[in-house]
XYZ file of C-alpha atoms in Angstrom:
697
model
C 0.000 0.000 0.000
C 2.766 2.255 1.019
C 4.641 1.549 -2.172
C 1.508 2.235 -4.162
C 1.110 5.624 -2.484
C 4.692 6.390 -3.151
C 4.217 5.508 -6.783
C 1.152 7.716 -7.034
C 2.961 10.559 -5.312
C 5.881 10.172 -7.680
C 3.528 10.081 -10.640
C 1.766 13.146 -9.331
C 5.055 15.011 -9.065
C 5.903 13.939 -12.575
C 2.548 15.174 -13.805
C 3.038 18.467 -11.995
C 6.457 18.817 -13.589
C 5.009 17.893 -16.961
C 2.198 20.369 -16.522
C 4.669 23.020 -15.530
C 6.803 22.249 -18.584
C 3.793 22.230 -20.906
C 2.537 25.449 -19.393
C 5.946 27.017 -19.912
C 6.140 25.718 -23.472
C 2.635 27.008 -24.135
C 3.563 30.379 -22.717
C 6.769 30.411 -24.748
C 4.841 29.412 -27.848
C 2.254 32.095 -27.281
C 5.069 34.596 -26.818
C 6.700 33.462 -30.061
C 3.406 33.675 -31.958
C 2.788 37.116 -30.525
C 6.285 38.252 -31.485
C 5.909 36.882 -35.017
C 2.536 38.610 -35.425
C 4.089 41.935 -34.378
C 7.021 41.676 -36.741
C 4.739 40.600 -39.570
C 2.789 43.846 -39.136
C 5.919 45.949 -39.819
C 5.846 47.255 -43.406
C 9.114 49.119 -43.864
C 12.733 48.171 -43.482
C 13.394 50.537 -40.579
C 10.144 49.470 -38.910
C 11.135 45.802 -39.143
C 14.487 46.492 -37.493
C 12.843 48.544 -34.730
C 10.290 45.795 -34.012
C 13.025 43.140 -33.896
C 14.956 45.195 -31.356
C 11.858 46.010 -29.319
C 10.660 42.410 -29.158
C 14.044 41.039 -28.213
C 14.688 43.537 -25.462
C 11.178 43.111 -24.097
C 11.194 39.339 -24.200
C 14.676 38.483 -23.011
C 16.348 41.700 -21.915
C 20.068 42.181 -22.392
C 22.299 45.196 -22.019
C 22.250 46.042 -25.740
C 20.905 44.492 -28.881
C 22.057 45.556 -32.361
C 21.053 44.654 -35.908
C 23.505 44.686 -38.847
C 22.353 44.420 -42.475
C 23.824 45.230 -45.858
C 22.314 47.861 -48.130
C 23.754 49.750 -51.133
C 27.228 48.279 -50.594
C 27.482 49.419 -46.959
C 26.518 48.055 -43.564
C 23.657 49.602 -41.597
C 23.981 49.478 -37.800
C 21.002 50.037 -35.432
C 20.796 49.285 -31.675
C 18.348 49.689 -28.786
C 20.357 52.594 -27.400
C 19.292 54.710 -30.393
C 22.497 54.507 -32.397
C 22.052 54.404 -36.159
C 24.976 54.609 -38.522
C 26.506 53.393 -41.765
C 29.673 51.299 -41.626
C 32.171 50.622 -44.361
C 33.430 47.609 -42.392
C 31.996 45.534 -39.526
C 33.392 46.779 -36.185
C 32.715 43.562 -34.197
C 34.729 40.351 -34.503
C 31.821 38.182 -33.339
C 29.544 39.643 -35.992
C 32.225 39.183 -38.657
C 32.471 35.518 -37.617
C 28.689 35.102 -37.799
C 28.579 36.721 -41.250
C 31.397 34.554 -42.575
C 30.071 31.244 -41.203
C 26.349 31.863 -41.286
C 26.090 30.133 -37.873
C 25.137 31.137 -34.309
C 28.110 32.264 -32.246
C 28.553 33.348 -28.653
C 31.354 34.555 -26.435
C 31.739 34.986 -22.677
C 32.185 38.617 -21.848
C 33.073 38.118 -18.096
C 35.224 40.880 -16.655
C 36.467 42.002 -20.064
C 33.145 43.501 -20.954
C 33.005 47.217 -21.321
C 29.388 47.123 -20.241
C 28.713 48.064 -16.670
C 25.023 48.019 -15.840
C 24.082 48.211 -12.184
C 22.335 45.103 -10.889
C 23.598 42.876 -13.730
C 25.933 40.076 -12.825
C 29.233 39.843 -14.590
C 28.517 36.339 -15.777
C 26.862 37.051 -19.119
C 27.464 36.399 -22.786
C 27.228 38.045 -26.216
C 25.208 36.106 -28.743
C 25.358 36.487 -32.519
C 22.608 35.282 -34.824
C 22.921 35.322 -38.615
C 20.194 36.949 -40.667
C 19.911 34.726 -43.691
C 17.570 33.266 -46.243
C 18.761 29.926 -47.478
C 22.511 30.317 -47.858
C 22.337 34.078 -48.424
C 23.670 35.808 -45.282
C 22.783 39.488 -45.448
C 23.070 40.568 -41.800
C 23.325 39.665 -38.136
C 21.745 40.290 -34.720
C 24.076 40.846 -31.791
C 22.712 40.398 -28.247
C 24.985 41.641 -25.465
C 24.657 41.061 -21.731
C 22.771 37.797 -22.010
C 22.790 36.132 -18.609
C 23.412 32.396 -18.519
C 19.972 31.903 -16.984
C 18.426 33.087 -20.256
C 19.969 30.264 -22.184
C 16.680 28.351 -22.362
C 15.234 31.159 -24.539
C 17.391 30.158 -27.461
C 14.884 27.529 -28.559
C 12.316 30.342 -29.005
C 14.710 32.966 -30.342
C 15.895 30.745 -33.188
C 12.554 30.595 -35.070
C 11.954 34.283 -34.341
C 15.309 35.223 -35.846
C 14.595 33.020 -38.844
C 11.232 34.629 -39.426
C 12.700 38.088 -38.842
C 15.304 37.273 -41.484
C 12.587 36.490 -43.993
C 10.666 39.687 -43.270
C 13.745 41.943 -43.284
C 15.149 40.238 -46.387
C 11.838 40.776 -48.120
C 11.850 44.465 -47.206
C 15.483 44.896 -48.250
C 14.742 43.091 -51.510
C 11.716 45.297 -52.079
C 13.806 48.375 -51.424
C 16.505 47.127 -53.761
C 13.889 46.297 -56.352
C 12.325 49.705 -55.928
C 15.725 51.390 -56.015
C 16.676 49.453 -59.123
C 13.343 50.268 -60.692
C 13.737 53.909 -59.686
C 17.221 54.023 -61.136
C 15.959 52.484 -64.347
C 13.036 54.877 -64.444
C 15.338 57.815 -63.689
C 17.766 56.670 -66.362
C 14.938 56.197 -68.839
C 13.540 59.607 -67.907
C 16.960 61.229 -68.334
C 17.435 59.508 -71.663
C 13.965 60.550 -72.726
C 14.661 64.132 -71.693
C 18.002 64.013 -73.509
C 16.318 62.559 -76.576
C 13.567 65.170 -76.412
C 16.187 67.911 -76.056
C 18.114 66.589 -79.057
C 14.878 66.342 -81.017
C 13.917 69.870 -79.967
C 17.326 71.234 -80.963
C 17.103 69.383 -84.266
C 13.586 70.610 -84.957
C 14.394 74.202 -84.009
C 17.724 74.440 -85.837
C 16.878 72.641 -89.070
C 15.355 74.985 -91.619
C 12.284 72.792 -91.963
C 8.778 72.664 -90.533
C 7.478 69.456 -88.942
C 3.772 69.017 -88.277
C 1.273 66.348 -87.198
C -2.502 66.399 -87.705
C -5.360 64.180 -86.629
C -6.338 62.200 -89.735
C -10.021 62.193 -88.843
C -10.612 65.728 -87.554
C -7.640 67.458 -89.248
C -6.876 69.128 -85.910
C -3.299 70.356 -85.592
C -1.488 68.285 -82.957
C 2.019 69.683 -83.400
C 3.788 72.353 -85.434
C 7.503 73.085 -85.092
C 8.568 76.683 -84.317
C 10.243 77.240 -87.716
C 6.767 77.533 -89.226
C 6.505 81.089 -87.935
C 9.841 82.080 -89.519
C 9.074 80.570 -92.922
C 5.365 81.285 -93.251
C 5.283 84.549 -91.324
C 2.237 83.380 -89.329
C 1.760 82.414 -85.701
C 1.175 78.773 -84.771
C -1.614 79.901 -82.493
C -3.452 81.466 -85.418
C -3.384 78.327 -87.556
C -4.388 76.221 -84.553
C -7.476 78.368 -84.142
C -8.127 78.839 -87.864
C -7.012 75.943 -90.087
C -8.112 77.756 -93.255
C -5.551 80.509 -92.636
C -2.833 78.151 -93.898
C -4.770 77.567 -97.113
C -5.335 81.311 -97.489
C -1.566 81.881 -97.370
C -0.976 79.618 -100.392
C -0.375 81.587 -103.581
C -3.709 81.999 -105.434
C -2.221 80.455 -108.585
C -1.142 77.332 -106.655
C -4.117 76.946 -104.322
C -6.223 74.831 -106.669
C -3.221 72.638 -107.491
C -2.572 71.949 -103.802
C -6.248 71.158 -103.192
C -6.293 68.847 -106.225
C -3.201 67.024 -104.968
C -4.765 66.367 -101.578
C -8.052 65.265 -103.101
C -6.571 62.997 -105.757
C -3.777 61.450 -103.725
C -4.415 58.240 -101.846
C -4.014 59.493 -98.279
C -2.791 56.073 -97.193
C 0.403 56.769 -99.136
C 3.096 59.414 -98.910
C 3.328 62.141 -101.538
C 5.277 65.323 -102.253
C 4.459 68.672 -103.837
C 5.924 72.122 -104.438
C 3.924 75.315 -104.138
C 4.256 78.998 -103.348
C 3.023 80.968 -100.377
C 2.423 84.670 -99.848
C 3.737 85.559 -96.408
C 0.997 87.600 -94.709
C 3.638 89.493 -92.723
C 5.358 91.122 -95.705
C 3.712 89.811 -98.875
C 6.882 88.119 -100.133
C 6.651 84.945 -102.190
C 8.329 81.815 -100.839
C 8.588 78.400 -102.467
C 7.649 75.420 -100.254
C 8.508 71.754 -100.779
C 6.276 69.489 -98.693
C 6.408 65.770 -97.916
C 3.142 64.343 -96.598
C 2.867 60.831 -95.161
C 0.397 58.752 -93.074
C 0.935 57.378 -89.561
C -0.904 54.082 -88.869
C -1.851 52.724 -85.458
C -1.113 49.150 -84.334
C -4.063 47.844 -86.312
C -2.840 49.550 -89.477
C -5.547 52.209 -89.511
C -4.391 55.729 -90.420
C -5.008 57.903 -87.396
C -2.534 60.722 -87.987
C -0.857 62.490 -90.872
C 2.575 64.064 -90.613
C 4.521 66.320 -92.896
C 7.830 68.063 -93.449
C 7.805 71.456 -95.173
C 10.945 73.168 -96.424
C 11.607 76.652 -97.771
C 13.233 75.988 -101.162
C 13.128 79.579 -102.430
C 16.907 79.857 -102.645
C 17.115 76.532 -104.455
C 14.464 77.639 -106.962
C 16.355 80.877 -107.503
C 19.634 79.020 -107.962
C 17.970 76.649 -110.424
C 16.604 79.636 -112.337
C 20.067 81.181 -112.373
C 21.510 77.884 -113.546
C 18.932 77.627 -116.326
C 19.665 81.221 -117.274
C 23.390 80.489 -117.250
C 22.866 77.368 -119.363
C 20.699 79.336 -121.761
C 23.310 82.074 -121.975
C 25.985 79.439 -122.496
C 23.953 77.950 -125.335
C 23.449 81.393 -126.822
C 27.153 82.059 -126.371
C 28.069 78.847 -128.136
C 25.661 79.682 -130.936
C 26.904 83.259 -131.164
C 30.503 82.119 -131.101
C 29.791 79.589 -133.792
C 28.418 82.187 -136.172
C 30.694 85.081 -135.118
C 33.492 83.829 -137.317
C 31.162 83.651 -140.324
C 29.668 87.094 -139.618
C 33.083 88.685 -139.330
C 34.264 86.955 -142.484
C 31.263 88.545 -144.222
C 31.887 91.962 -142.661
C 35.612 91.950 -143.396
C 35.245 92.247 -147.193
C 32.544 94.890 -146.739
C 34.752 97.034 -144.504
C 37.900 96.380 -146.513
C 36.379 97.001 -149.916
C 34.735 100.181 -148.641
C 38.151 101.427 -147.526
C 39.621 100.653 -150.937
C 36.736 102.445 -152.629
C 37.427 105.526 -150.533
C 40.946 105.498 -151.959
C 39.700 105.152 -155.528
C 36.781 107.615 -155.592
C 37.205 111.378 -155.942
C 36.636 113.544 -152.893
C 33.171 115.093 -152.704
C 31.570 112.602 -155.049
C 28.327 110.872 -154.167
C 29.953 107.510 -154.809
C 32.655 108.291 -152.271
C 29.981 109.341 -149.770
C 28.194 106.060 -150.375
C 31.418 104.121 -149.805
C 31.923 105.974 -146.538
C 28.395 104.985 -145.409
C 29.159 101.372 -146.291
C 32.329 101.522 -144.189
C 30.454 103.091 -141.264
C 27.712 100.461 -141.419
C 30.281 97.669 -141.617
C 32.134 98.936 -138.554
C 28.840 99.253 -136.660
C 28.041 95.701 -137.641
C 31.394 94.654 -136.238
C 30.635 96.419 -132.966
C 27.220 94.763 -132.849
C 28.823 91.317 -133.201
C 31.165 92.184 -130.322
C 28.199 93.269 -128.205
C 26.285 90.094 -128.947
C 29.309 87.996 -128.022
C 29.857 89.980 -124.845
C 26.181 89.718 -123.896
C 26.037 85.988 -124.581
C 29.149 85.414 -122.431
C 27.605 87.628 -119.732
C 30.935 89.348 -119.173
C 31.497 93.002 -118.449
C 33.572 95.319 -120.571
C 35.372 98.382 -119.328
C 33.019 101.402 -119.365
C 33.609 103.634 -122.366
C 31.891 106.809 -123.579
C 28.674 105.626 -125.249
C 26.152 107.607 -127.244
C 22.789 106.336 -126.028
C 21.041 107.484 -129.212
C 22.764 104.814 -131.295
C 22.083 102.090 -128.690
C 18.391 103.022 -128.641
C 18.152 102.946 -132.428
C 19.648 99.442 -132.500
C 17.317 98.237 -129.726
C 14.253 99.784 -131.346
C 15.060 98.035 -134.618
C 15.126 94.684 -132.819
C 11.961 95.444 -130.838
C 9.953 96.589 -133.851
C 10.824 93.325 -135.549
C 9.576 91.212 -132.618
C 6.755 93.231 -131.017
C 3.232 92.817 -132.521
C 2.111 95.438 -135.016
C -0.833 96.526 -132.837
C 1.654 98.103 -130.413
C 2.778 101.561 -131.509
C 6.389 102.338 -130.573
C 7.197 106.036 -130.572
C 10.639 107.528 -130.131
C 11.502 111.017 -128.931
C 15.297 110.991 -128.910
C 17.196 114.239 -128.376
C 20.246 114.065 -130.706
C 22.250 116.535 -128.588
C 22.279 114.271 -125.529
C 25.920 113.688 -124.666
C 27.667 110.392 -124.036
C 27.592 108.401 -120.802
C 30.261 106.094 -119.378
C 29.007 102.515 -119.630
C 29.394 99.106 -121.149
C 27.489 99.318 -124.465
C 26.203 95.780 -124.030
C 24.773 96.531 -120.589
C 23.200 99.745 -121.859
C 21.649 97.695 -124.645
C 20.343 95.284 -121.975
C 18.802 98.138 -119.963
C 16.904 99.516 -122.956
C 15.798 96.071 -124.129
C 14.452 95.086 -120.688
C 12.537 98.337 -120.212
C 10.871 98.128 -123.624
C 10.114 94.416 -123.176
C 8.472 95.067 -119.790
C 6.357 97.813 -121.335
C 5.314 95.434 -124.116
C 4.245 92.765 -121.596
C 2.012 95.327 -119.879
C 0.064 95.820 -123.138
C -2.151 92.772 -123.405
C -4.452 94.105 -126.140
C -2.216 96.521 -127.991
C -1.291 100.049 -126.994
C 1.519 102.552 -127.090
C 5.141 102.572 -125.937
C 7.059 105.837 -125.903
C 10.850 105.987 -125.642
C 12.253 109.410 -124.702
C 15.880 110.495 -124.316
C 17.135 113.896 -123.259
C 19.732 115.540 -121.051
C 18.842 117.181 -117.741
C 20.737 118.855 -114.927
C 20.095 117.357 -111.494
C 19.793 119.920 -108.714
C 20.844 119.061 -105.169
C 17.486 120.105 -103.709
C 15.312 117.956 -105.985
C 13.525 115.430 -103.714
C 12.736 113.078 -106.627
C 16.415 112.586 -107.467
C 18.049 112.996 -104.062
C 20.113 109.831 -104.576
C 21.896 111.328 -107.597
C 24.941 113.550 -107.569
C 24.187 117.069 -108.831
C 25.129 117.690 -112.440
C 24.202 116.721 -116.015
C 22.542 113.352 -116.573
C 21.113 111.485 -119.527
C 17.432 110.764 -118.852
C 15.813 107.760 -120.508
C 12.056 107.360 -120.122
C 10.066 104.354 -121.278
C 6.307 104.729 -120.806
C 3.282 102.638 -121.719
C -0.488 102.957 -121.423
C -0.917 99.414 -120.150
C -2.334 97.836 -117.000
C -0.082 99.628 -114.520
C 1.374 98.309 -111.268
C -0.642 98.145 -108.002
C 0.706 100.416 -105.267
C 1.095 97.558 -102.763
C 3.700 95.783 -104.899
C 5.416 98.812 -106.430
C 8.223 98.622 -103.867
C 8.934 94.961 -104.731
C 9.418 95.244 -108.500
C 13.210 95.452 -108.191
C 13.423 92.271 -106.083
C 15.002 89.350 -107.971
C 12.422 86.853 -109.266
C 9.491 89.013 -108.207
C 7.047 89.081 -111.087
C 3.366 89.619 -111.765
C 3.673 88.093 -115.219
C 2.034 84.852 -116.203
C 4.132 81.719 -116.508
C 6.285 81.872 -119.615
C 6.206 85.677 -119.756
C 9.349 86.282 -117.723
C 11.434 85.274 -114.728
C 11.203 88.508 -112.764
C 14.901 89.222 -113.302
C 14.582 92.067 -115.829
C 14.067 95.084 -113.570
C 16.424 93.651 -110.952
C 19.168 93.471 -113.593
C 18.372 96.975 -114.858
C 18.444 98.330 -111.315
C 21.837 96.727 -110.677
C 23.361 98.044 -113.910
C 22.090 101.586 -113.428
C 23.287 101.696 -109.817
C 26.730 100.466 -110.911
C 27.014 103.576 -113.099
C 26.037 105.895 -110.184
C 22.615 106.373 -111.712
C 19.103 105.733 -110.484
C 15.812 104.305 -111.700
C 12.368 105.638 -110.753
C 8.968 104.088 -111.423
C 5.649 105.938 -111.550
C 2.584 103.804 -112.198
C -1.183 104.134 -112.034
C -3.284 100.957 -112.302
C -5.347 101.072 -115.470
C -3.429 104.019 -116.939
C 0.118 102.800 -117.402
C 3.682 103.028 -116.158
C 6.627 105.390 -116.623
C 10.137 104.087 -115.906
C 12.832 106.769 -115.764
C 16.556 106.006 -115.811
C 19.215 108.603 -114.958
C 22.877 108.048 -115.903
C 25.592 110.694 -115.368
C 27.028 112.376 -118.462
C 30.641 111.299 -119.115
C 33.228 113.899 -118.131
C 35.379 112.966 -121.135
C 33.487 112.668 -124.395
C 34.923 110.024 -126.744
C 34.732 109.526 -130.478
C 31.953 107.551 -132.114
C 31.732 105.671 -135.348
C 29.716 108.268 -137.189
C 31.781 109.192 -140.184
C 34.380 106.508 -140.749
C 37.324 107.253 -142.982
C 40.527 105.742 -141.656
C 43.870 106.889 -143.037
C 46.731 104.420 -143.406
C 50.356 105.582 -143.498
C 52.365 102.422 -142.626
C 53.800 100.924 -145.823
C 56.495 98.476 -146.992
C 57.873 96.377 -149.830
C 58.572 92.977 -148.257
C 57.259 89.615 -149.485
C 54.303 88.266 -147.459
C 52.453 84.914 -147.615
C 48.682 85.148 -146.977
C 46.397 82.125 -146.359
C 42.623 81.966 -145.650
C 39.994 79.438 -146.704
C 37.577 82.269 -147.689
C 38.393 83.452 -151.242
C 36.874 86.900 -150.658
C 39.010 87.406 -147.560
C 42.189 86.282 -149.333
C 41.473 88.622 -152.252
C 40.831 91.560 -149.912
C 43.956 90.986 -147.821
C 46.015 90.741 -150.983
C 44.596 94.026 -152.325
C 45.182 95.844 -149.019
C 48.762 94.651 -148.660
C 49.624 95.292 -152.303
C 48.306 98.851 -152.036
C 50.578 99.251 -149.039
C 53.499 98.272 -151.272
C 54.042 94.691 -150.211
C 54.577 91.713 -152.499
C 51.902 89.118 -151.707
C 51.547 85.387 -152.377
C 48.024 84.202 -151.460
C 46.547 80.737 -150.844
C 43.050 79.396 -150.053
C 44.484 76.175 -148.606
C 46.638 75.780 -145.522
C 48.332 72.690 -146.961
C 49.185 74.591 -150.152
C 50.672 77.398 -148.072
C 52.781 74.868 -146.143
C 54.004 73.336 -149.401
C 55.091 76.805 -150.586
C 57.122 77.386 -147.420
C 58.707 73.928 -147.673
C 59.713 74.515 -151.291
C 61.326 77.904 -150.577
C 61.566 78.743 -146.828
C 63.344 82.073 -147.433
C 60.914 83.430 -150.026
C 58.771 85.178 -147.374
C 59.484 87.498 -144.448
C 55.985 87.186 -142.900
C 53.009 84.787 -142.885
C 49.438 86.036 -142.298
C 47.114 83.076 -141.599
C 43.470 82.575 -140.721
C 42.856 80.617 -137.514
C 39.893 78.418 -138.454
C 40.664 76.471 -141.642
C 40.226 72.906 -142.902
C 43.140 70.461 -142.817
C 45.521 72.663 -140.800
C 44.305 75.346 -138.410
C 46.311 78.515 -137.949
C 48.178 77.279 -134.885
C 48.895 73.898 -136.498
C 50.210 75.609 -139.622
C 52.423 77.837 -137.455
C 54.021 74.811 -135.791
C 54.687 73.183 -139.156
C 56.217 76.378 -140.577
C 58.443 76.856 -137.520
C 59.646 73.279 -137.819
C 61.004 74.375 -141.191
C 62.054 77.938 -140.394
C 61.728 78.806 -136.674
C 62.323 82.573 -136.956
C 59.672 83.218 -139.653
C 57.072 85.556 -138.002
C 53.366 84.651 -138.167
C 50.274 86.833 -137.654
C 46.958 85.052 -136.939
C 43.588 86.458 -138.110
C 40.369 85.288 -136.424
C 36.698 86.127 -136.414
C 36.087 84.875 -132.846
C 38.600 85.461 -130.065
C 37.081 82.861 -127.729
C 38.454 80.153 -130.000
C 41.950 81.545 -129.681
C 44.160 81.031 -126.659
C 46.479 84.044 -126.843
C 48.981 82.564 -124.407
C 49.095 79.311 -126.354
C 49.667 80.955 -129.750
C 52.290 83.201 -128.191
C 54.124 80.139 -126.961
C 54.346 78.724 -130.485
C 55.813 81.949 -131.887
C 52.775 83.889 -133.161
C 53.774 87.574 -133.189
C 50.314 89.133 -133.329
C 46.555 88.572 -133.621
C 44.148 90.574 -135.809
C 40.399 90.470 -135.110
C 38.082 90.366 -138.138
C 36.711 92.483 -139.660
C 40.190 93.965 -139.944
C 40.511 97.693 -140.532
C 43.237 98.479 -143.048
C 45.106 100.775 -140.666
C 45.199 98.048 -137.994
C 46.630 95.552 -140.464
C 49.196 98.049 -141.747
C 50.333 98.911 -138.217
C 50.716 95.302 -137.069
C 52.479 94.174 -140.249
C 54.963 97.027 -140.069
C 55.656 96.571 -136.345
C 56.133 92.824 -136.755
C 58.553 93.258 -139.650
C 60.488 96.008 -137.923
C 60.885 93.811 -134.820
C 62.522 90.938 -136.721
């Protein structure tokens, strides 16, 4: 019985102990669950660390508890004493050991501890727990001042630390993810801003206009700033009034632009050129536009974009190029026939000179011969002017009698202008000469009369007046001119006139009110430039419906030169030497022979360059001079010269030509040519050059 009681008592004690243990385990478990619930409620990294510290110090005490974790390449340190700092390196050996091994570590602090907390025994330890997820150790918890009696808490601290690791790791990972995402977003934003800035700089600095419109509503979505510079309109205005862009298109091009947009398949890109009238100043600008669709992801066109470019300068350069090509073609044509014209004029001039020698003074026949000579020399000058004009080169200004230029121009105009236009001339014969290039003066008169003709659509009257006036310093109409005598040329018509709003633009290059094919708009600009070059001025007075008067002032030349009015040239240079003459034109050869023989020379003449060469080969010393045409079949003048000099190097040669552009003076000089005579050759010029050449040998 006694043993049974003892057994029951022992069992009862065991049950009490078991109950006590279970109660303690239950309490510990409840504490752990409570701690885990609290840490789970923390939502930020710093909050998680604070909760970990708070729970640990509340549950198990300790003199200090600190949490280490890595973030942004550094170590973050936080403890229950309120210390928070960033560390480049871990300052605790125990923590370093925990981080390197990933295992729990402890060390006995005993008397070596720097901690001195009243009431705490000196027998305590420092514990180190790793903060890790799997094998990834990212931090540690250090618990200082842990009394040995607390050792039984380790079984509860372990799962808490593990769970804390998961929560803190999650927060750190979220922060890293957010930081990475933020960095990526920031980088993308910076790149976008950089790209937008580059695009803005490109858009604003390229001389083009970029625009985008809604394909359905035609609303303007974007227009680059250059639009305002090129079109002379504000972007705000066209945003509010779409039709204002259409209104700015040149009236003659408006229907073409509308037709293009209506006829083009708007699902494809297309290009067009058109003109605009800038509302700001009324100037005409040429626009080249590229228009293309923008589809959405489904392929439906939802926007249209375009690039517009001011191509005015290019159009002007193309016009200049076409003009230059046309002038080059005219020059080639003129050069091609100049030789033939001068070959025709040479016998006329030469024979007229010979007739003057043969006819008695005062006779009508002699007077007629003198008129023939004068006309021939004028024809020669006209050929020179045509060549100069076609080459578009300037000559040195010389005294020019405008009366003769006007007569020549009027002859050309009367031949080309319709008969229903009456051309009247009121030319004062006493008007003195002006200093100018005759070709440019011819161009001035021709342009003014042509412009007047274009203003007369259904016939009318053109009046050309020339007189001499004295400009006074106080005359407001001619304030730009220097005081003194001026030639005044007036060309008036009773045509359509020029509207007042464009009168100040008529001297602008390429500005024209003429229909296509009626002119480039260069005429008055050229006239203005020429007149200004000669210190003159040009004035325009026009009334719409009544006509226009264009007045040109050019200063009278201080030194008056001679004119070809009454040609009779005296020749005094003579000789008796033997000369060889060669030209493929029989009339020219005959004339040269007559001229030279009358001057006393002995002449042997040939119509063939090869025959002339044979004569030199057969008797190289029979001649003291060779006069050769330049353009001949078989051997040209320069080729013949080389052949002759291969036989007799010192034999002098004079070249005759009807077109100087075909003759390289330096080149012929290098092969021993002693002089060049331009056809039609005046007898005195030939006599002078022949005598000088012979005297120099």
